[in-house]
C-alpha positions as a printed Julia matrix, in Angstrom:
144×3 Matrix{Float64}:
   5.57   -2.54   21.84
   8.64   -0.55   21.15
   9.17    2.88   19.62
  11.16    1.1    16.91
   7.96   -0.46   15.64
   6.31    2.88   15.37
   9.36    4.32   13.57
   9.12    1.6    10.99
   5.48    2.39   10.22
   6.37    6.14   10.01
   9.26    5.15    7.75
   6.79    3.47    5.44
   4.48    6.38    5.45
   7.39    8.87    4.78
   8.45    6.67    1.84
   4.99    6.85    0.35
   4.68   10.57    0.73
   8.13   11.24   -0.59
   7.77    8.84   -3.45
  11.12    7.42   -2.52
  11.18    3.55   -3.23
  14.86    3.33   -2.42
  13.8     4.35    1.2
  12.64    0.65    1.68
  16.26   -0.05    2.61
  15.61    1.68    5.79
  12.68   -0.5     7.08
  12.33   -3.68    4.79
  14.51   -6.63    5.5
  16.49   -8.07    2.54
  14.65  -11.38    3.02
  11.33   -9.77    3.28
   8.38  -12.42    2.98
   5.44  -10.69    1.24
   2.17  -12.84    1.42
   0.68  -10.77   -1.47
  -0.06  -11.99   -5.0
   0.97   -8.75   -6.44
   4.37   -8.12   -4.93
   7.08  -10.86   -4.78
   9.35  -11.65   -1.87
  12.42   -9.4    -1.02
  13.44   -5.81   -0.65
  14.11   -5.41   -4.6
  10.52   -6.5    -5.49
   9.13   -4.15   -2.89
  11.24   -1.27   -4.39
  10.15   -2.12   -7.96
   6.37   -2.3    -7.01
   6.59    1.16   -5.26
   8.51    2.67   -8.22
   5.69    1.5   -10.6
   2.89    2.56   -8.27
   4.47    6.12   -7.88
   4.68    6.17  -11.74
   1.0     5.32  -11.84
  -0.02    7.85   -9.22
   2.75   10.6    -9.44
   0.71   12.98   -7.0
   0.14   10.15   -4.45
  -0.61   11.22   -0.85
  -0.94    8.7     2.07
  -2.29    8.91    5.59
  -1.84    6.52    8.45
  -5.42    6.21    9.94
  -4.56    3.62   12.65
  -1.61    1.94   14.11
  -1.71   -1.04   16.48
   1.35   -2.65   17.9
   1.54   -6.07   19.76
   4.69   -7.98   20.29
   6.49   -8.48   17.01
   3.36   -7.2    15.01
   2.53   -3.91   13.56
  -1.0    -3.15   12.03
  -1.65   -0.1    10.09
  -4.57    1.29    8.45
  -3.7     3.56    5.43
  -5.59    5.6     2.97
  -3.96    6.46   -0.44
  -5.27    9.31   -2.72
  -3.76   10.1    -6.22
  -4.57   10.62   -9.86
  -4.09    7.75  -12.27
  -1.59    9.17  -14.67
   0.48    6.08  -15.61
  -0.26    2.35  -16.29
  -1.39    0.47  -13.34
  -1.64   -3.46  -13.62
  -2.02   -3.03  -17.37
  -4.66   -0.33  -17.21
  -3.71    2.61  -19.19
  -3.91    6.01  -17.43
  -7.28    7.32  -17.02
  -6.73   10.72  -15.34
  -9.22    9.8   -12.75
  -8.82   10.44   -9.04
  -8.47    7.19   -6.83
  -8.85    6.64   -3.17
  -7.51    3.23   -2.03
  -7.47    1.81    1.58
  -5.26   -0.82    2.93
  -4.74   -2.74    6.16
  -1.14   -3.81    6.49
   0.25   -6.35    9.09
   3.92   -6.59    9.47
   6.1    -9.05   11.44
   9.15   -7.12   12.9
  12.5    -9.02   13.33
  15.94   -7.52   13.71
  14.54   -3.98   13.75
  13.06   -4.27   10.09
   9.81   -5.42    8.64
  10.49   -9.08    7.88
   7.03  -10.29    6.82
   3.96   -8.69    5.5
   0.25   -9.48    4.93
  -2.23   -6.86    3.55
  -5.91   -6.39    2.44
  -6.3    -3.69   -0.47
  -9.64   -2.38   -1.64
  -8.74   -3.02   -5.42
 -12.19   -3.61   -6.34
 -13.13   -0.02   -5.41
 -10.0     1.15   -7.18
 -10.96   -0.58  -10.44
 -14.39    0.67   -9.99
 -13.08    4.41   -9.73
 -10.93    3.77  -12.78
 -14.01    2.56  -14.68
 -12.59   -0.79  -15.41
 -15.68   -2.53  -13.85
 -19.02   -1.17  -12.91
 -19.52    0.5    -9.58
 -22.1    -1.6    -7.47
 -24.49   -0.08   -4.99
 -26.52   -1.75   -2.31
 -27.89   -5.12   -3.18
 -25.34   -5.58   -6.02
 -27.16   -3.13   -8.23
 -25.13   -1.1   -10.82
 -25.35    2.57   -9.64
 -25.15    3.79  -13.18
 -28.61    2.46  -14.2
């Protein structure tokens, strides 16, 4: 574990809370490998994703709930909160508040995040936006 690894996670969090997609230059490698169906590989794809995400949630705030570091790996658990004010994955703005959680795993190389895996609670995001019904215990629609 190195302080540099913590600084990378803190730079990611600062980028989120400042809504500054250009800040990826400070912690994402040019050849970034993103194991994510939504965001392509590379720094530029990462920058474009965050620019669109900030447009969808212009009041976005994020917290880092956990941070674990081991060797060349950094694992963070994050919570995002914002209001859906712009298009998101083709969904027009709803004006609804959203809370999204993620677990991100990065591989560090050369002092930058070089590779990334994540798990996002997009099902709950789509439920909060009203795109799909919210399910309760046992798979029952809570709106019934």
